C-alpha positions as a printed Julia matrix, in Angstrom:
138×3 Matrix{Float64}:
 71.13  -142.02  -71.34
 72.71  -145.45  -71.7
 72.77  -147.58  -68.58
 72.63  -151.05  -70.16
 74.37  -151.79  -73.45
 74.08  -155.11  -75.24
 76.71  -156.11  -77.76
 76.44  -159.27  -79.84
 79.59  -160.98  -81.03
 80.55  -163.84  -83.3
 84.27  -163.04  -83.39
 84.17  -161.32  -86.79
 86.04  -158.06  -87.4
 82.81  -156.01  -87.51
 81.66  -157.64  -84.25
 85.01  -156.81  -82.65
 84.58  -153.18  -83.7
 81.11  -153.23  -82.1
 82.63  -154.65  -78.9
 85.27  -151.91  -78.78
 82.62  -149.26  -79.37
 80.41  -150.75  -76.63
 83.27  -150.81  -74.12
 84.35  -147.24  -74.95
 80.76  -145.99  -74.73
 80.18  -147.79  -71.43
 83.42  -146.46  -69.96
 82.44  -142.89  -70.83
 78.85  -143.23  -69.55
 79.25  -145.57  -66.59
 77.06  -148.16  -68.3
 76.97  -151.93  -67.92
 77.91  -154.0   -70.97
 76.18  -157.3   -71.6
 77.9   -159.33  -74.31
 76.09  -162.19  -75.98
 77.37  -164.88  -78.29
 74.79  -167.2   -79.79
 75.51  -170.74  -80.95
 73.28  -171.02  -84.01
 71.38  -174.23  -83.32
 69.03  -173.36  -86.17
 71.9   -174.16  -88.47
 73.05  -177.33  -86.71
 70.1   -178.45  -84.59
 70.22  -179.07  -80.89
 73.14  -181.26  -79.91
 72.59  -185.0   -79.74
 75.03  -187.85  -79.56
 76.52  -187.23  -82.99
 78.99  -185.12  -84.91
 76.5   -182.26  -84.52
 77.13  -182.38  -80.78
 80.86  -182.05  -81.4
 80.36  -179.08  -83.74
 78.01  -177.34  -81.31
 80.4   -177.99  -78.4
 83.27  -176.49  -80.42
 81.16  -173.44  -81.28
 80.19  -173.02  -77.64
 83.85  -173.24  -76.58
 84.72  -170.58  -79.17
 81.89  -168.35  -77.93
 83.03  -168.69  -74.31
 86.6   -167.79  -75.32
 85.31  -164.68  -77.11
 83.34  -163.64  -74.04
 86.31  -164.25  -71.72
 88.45  -162.0   -73.92
 85.81  -159.27  -73.85
 85.58  -159.59  -70.07
 89.34  -158.92  -69.79
 89.01  -155.84  -72.0
 86.05  -154.62  -69.91
 88.01  -155.06  -66.68
 90.92  -153.09  -68.16
 88.5   -150.18  -68.76
 86.79  -150.63  -65.38
 83.49  -151.43  -67.12
 80.89  -153.61  -65.42
 80.41  -156.66  -67.63
 78.0   -159.59  -68.0
 78.59  -162.46  -70.44
 75.91  -164.69  -71.93
 76.46  -167.7   -74.18
 73.18  -169.0   -75.62
 71.86  -171.55  -78.08
 69.21  -170.58  -80.61
 68.48  -168.54  -83.7
 70.89  -165.59  -83.36
 68.51  -162.76  -84.27
 65.68  -164.08  -82.08
 68.0   -164.73  -79.14
 69.6   -161.27  -79.37
 66.22  -159.49  -79.53
 64.81  -161.56  -76.63
 67.91  -161.0   -74.48
 67.8   -157.24  -75.16
 64.22  -157.2   -73.89
 65.09  -159.4   -70.9
 67.86  -157.09  -69.7
 66.0   -153.91  -70.71
 68.89  -152.84  -72.96
 69.06  -149.15  -73.8
 71.12  -149.92  -76.9
 72.02  -153.06  -78.85
 75.24  -152.99  -80.86
 76.17  -155.42  -83.64
 78.69  -155.64  -86.42
 77.09  -154.78  -89.75
 77.82  -158.3   -90.94
 79.11  -161.38  -89.22
 81.57  -164.2   -89.71
 79.55  -165.86  -92.47
 79.45  -162.78  -94.69
 77.85  -163.53  -98.04
 78.72  -160.31  -99.83
 75.79  -158.24  -98.54
 76.42  -154.84  -96.98
 74.26  -155.72  -93.98
 74.31  -159.3   -92.77
 71.16  -161.33  -92.3
 71.4   -161.46  -88.49
 71.98  -157.7   -88.24
 69.13  -157.02  -90.64
 66.75  -159.27  -88.69
 67.69  -157.74  -85.33
 67.06  -154.25  -86.73
 63.75  -155.42  -88.21
 62.46  -157.24  -85.12
 63.73  -155.2   -82.18
 61.59  -152.56  -80.48
 64.75  -151.17  -78.89
 67.47  -148.94  -80.36
 69.95  -150.92  -82.47
 73.19  -149.59  -83.9
 75.31  -151.35  -86.5
 79.05  -150.79  -86.35
């Protein structure tokens, strides 16, 4: 049923739960896990020679560290893994990447690192609203 699972991560606790769920599900089904971490350039703009560039570079480094950690956990479970670090609007980038890889399921934490007190975060809500593919919030 699931051959390609996409999990989006920002390093938050809910995202980490989604990652664990994705890896467990993939291990039990023989699926491939694609993990994506999106540097929100909508918030900061595209990097230029400024402090924005430094902030975006730091966020990209953080995203790559997250993905490297997930790769280690995937290898420990003998799960095929693909990492993708992107720049863009998180919800748009996640939906587009899910379509690009023909994801059977997209997993996200129910809210992310910038939780504002809502039960479902804005990125999760937008992915659910805009995706034509199955999405599960963890």
